[in-house]
Amino acid sequence: MDAGHVPAVEVEDLTVAYTGSPVLWDLDLQVASGTRTAIVGPNGAGKSTLIKAVMGLIEPVAGAVRIFGKPGLEVRGSIAYVPQRATLEWDFPTDVLDVVTMGTYGRLGWFRRPGAPESATAEAALEQVEMSSFAHRPIAQHSGGQQQRILLARALAQDAEIYLLDEPFQGVDAPTERAIVRVLDDLATAGRTVVVVHHDLQTVAEYFNHVALLNVRIIAAGPVATTFTEDNLRLTFGGRVGVLAARAGSV
Amino acid sequence: MNPEVEILLIAVVTSVACALPGVFLVLRRLALVSDAITHAILPGIVVAFFLTGSLTSPLLVVAAAATGVLSVVLIEAMHRTRLVAEDAAIGLVFPAFFSLGVVLVTRWAGKVHLDTDSVLLGELAFAPFDRFIVGGVDLGPVALWMMSGILLLNLALIVVVFKELKLATLDPALAAVLGFSPVLLHYLLMTAVSVTAVGAFSAAGSILVVALMIAPPAAAYLLVENFKPMLLLSGGLGALGAVGGYGLARWLDVSIAGSMAVVCGLIFAGAFTFGPERGLVSQIRRRSAQRVEFAARLLAVHLLHHEGTMREAVECAVSNLNVHLGWPVPATRKAIAFTVARGLAFEEGPVLHLTEVGRRFAEDLSAGGI
């Protein structure tokens, strides 16, 4: 953590509970500006919940989220969120470019309609995820990987400082995975902060420089080199140590 | 104005006014909520009717629309407790409201001009009797003015918050994140649906309003691929349903609202069956075309395997292919015709041969797997 810098995302004493027992318990996490952080943990660890709480989509029982030192809810428009792709109504009658243009709606505010500059932004974002030729296709006609790239392009059109991605690599094809990794590289080059819920332990070291190991509580967080260790993984995932030790062996 | 023309105009305006918010109901999978609202407004209508003595007073519209919105609030509150599923919550709330309305109507049936038949079905034919008279000048039927006003309100809502409604329908979470409250937009929409349902109530009754709200958008959804065309087409199909329904009612001398709902249903059935891209017929055609194409690929690979072998004359005989491939005769004929038409194969005497193009095609398939 760069001393003296305000963290891009700061989670303090965050507790989230749906019914009774907490999904996230007294969480503290700081994400430094310009880093690429993977959030890793077993199923039910609260990874998606953490992202949603940061976005203000879930109200915490206790604690606070600050974005560049400000209360999260005030500035959440400056965070781009790529949800798991099932959350969109893919049957909606519209084309890809229209959906990507929605990323610019936050800057437009109420009542103002998107025009040529917004379309240009959306087209550039589609170009970045290599989906330009699909701009005028109905959104219903796309594979899972293409859908993921459409959602990523929409987030890019938002031109945010912070990008939160929820399992973007889940069930996508190889070209999509490469396209997403390239976009993450571009974002890092541009100094943006990226936080990704990630399930593939083997690629953590390759794609990210920071990692937060989560299982209801934060087990460990910090640079991949020092944090992504066998001991920490065992603490995070519990019993299935053998498999994990083999996987983490490359670290 | 001629009362016939007045009725037709009221029918068209009502139908279009219903179809527009209906688009959002269909896309948000809230079709059943429209059913709930149109029933739940009844107690509001009855109480306001006792107070005002008119089915078309603005107070009645406000009071009844408020009960409609209240029913949506209750449904969602019940659903949020997680003790009741949403469909069950709908099924619990609207009969409660509606039965309260029915009890009120029957209790005072002798005193008011409102009976259960007109509540359920409406009666458009009586609409021209209630006139809008200002300073002794007859400006036409009140129902026409009221529905035109509601249509304009709906249009204004859709034009003003077009992008916000679209976003909140497609992805409520993003709408929330970007500062466009999906809850606010949802209740704006539900208010529009309630107001429209109240206005259309006297013309179409509480059951048939649902048909006018849902059938034209559901048909338009099957016919076009973009949102704006879907809105325009829904309005157009609604108008068509009104005109067609009016004609049908005149011809058969039956209920106008009933005929309108029937014609709207027929329009939907037409789109469902014959829609150019997503209709039943074109889907069946597309699937059968895919089957023929797949069969033609298998056929080409079969020809390649036996090309130049001793058994070619037997294996690739046009009259025998069905036996060797284990296909029914008509399917085999279709596949042969397809390969020949595409220039992949040609018949020489009794035997089917690959063309140069067909050989390369089959080799590619063979190498890459079908």
PDB file of C-alpha atoms in Angstrom, chain B residues 21-37 72 75-76 86 90 186 189-190 193 210 213-214:
ATOM      1  CA  PRO B  21     -47.488   0.995 -20.780  1.00  0.00           C
ATOM      2  CA  GLY B  22     -48.220  -2.624 -21.704  1.00  0.00           C
ATOM      3  CA  VAL B  23     -44.897  -2.739 -23.562  1.00  0.00           C
ATOM      4  CA  PHE B  24     -43.058  -2.242 -20.270  1.00  0.00           C
ATOM      5  CA  LEU B  25     -45.250  -4.756 -18.463  1.00  0.00           C
ATOM      6  CA  VAL B  26     -44.453  -7.404 -21.068  1.00  0.00           C
ATOM      7  CA  LEU B  27     -40.717  -6.661 -21.071  1.00  0.00           C
ATOM      8  CA  ARG B  28     -40.549  -6.561 -17.272  1.00  0.00           C
ATOM      9  CA  ARG B  29     -42.485  -9.838 -16.983  1.00  0.00           C
ATOM     10  CA  LEU B  30     -45.187  -7.984 -15.080  1.00  0.00           C
ATOM     11  CA  ALA B  31     -48.123  -8.984 -17.269  1.00  0.00           C
ATOM     12  CA  LEU B  32     -49.862 -10.475 -14.251  1.00  0.00           C
ATOM     13  CA  VAL B  33     -49.399  -7.288 -12.279  1.00  0.00           C
ATOM     14  CA  SER B  34     -51.616  -5.546 -14.838  1.00  0.00           C
ATOM     15  CA  ASP B  35     -54.252  -8.137 -14.013  1.00  0.00           C
ATOM     16  CA  ALA B  36     -53.831  -7.337 -10.332  1.00  0.00           C
ATOM     17  CA  ILE B  37     -54.034  -3.587 -10.877  1.00  0.00           C
ATOM     18  CA  VAL B  72     -48.619  -3.098  -6.140  1.00  0.00           C
ATOM     19  CA  ILE B  75     -47.762  -7.257  -3.401  1.00  0.00           C
ATOM     20  CA  GLU B  76     -44.134  -6.183  -3.235  1.00  0.00           C
ATOM     21  CA  GLU B  86     -44.513 -13.096  -5.959  1.00  0.00           C
ATOM     22  CA  ILE B  90     -50.449 -11.261  -6.605  1.00  0.00           C
ATOM     23  CA  HIS B 186     -41.189   1.350 -11.346  1.00  0.00           C
ATOM     24  CA  LEU B 189     -44.878   3.080 -14.508  1.00  0.00           C
ATOM     25  CA  MET B 190     -47.287   1.400 -12.103  1.00  0.00           C
ATOM     26  CA  VAL B 193     -50.766   1.536 -15.611  1.00  0.00           C
ATOM     27  CA  VAL B 210     -55.596  -6.748 -19.523  1.00  0.00           C
ATOM     28  CA  MET B 213     -52.435  -3.998 -22.336  1.00  0.00           C
ATOM     29  CA  ILE B 214     -50.730  -7.295 -23.000  1.00  0.00           C
TER      30      ILE B 214
END
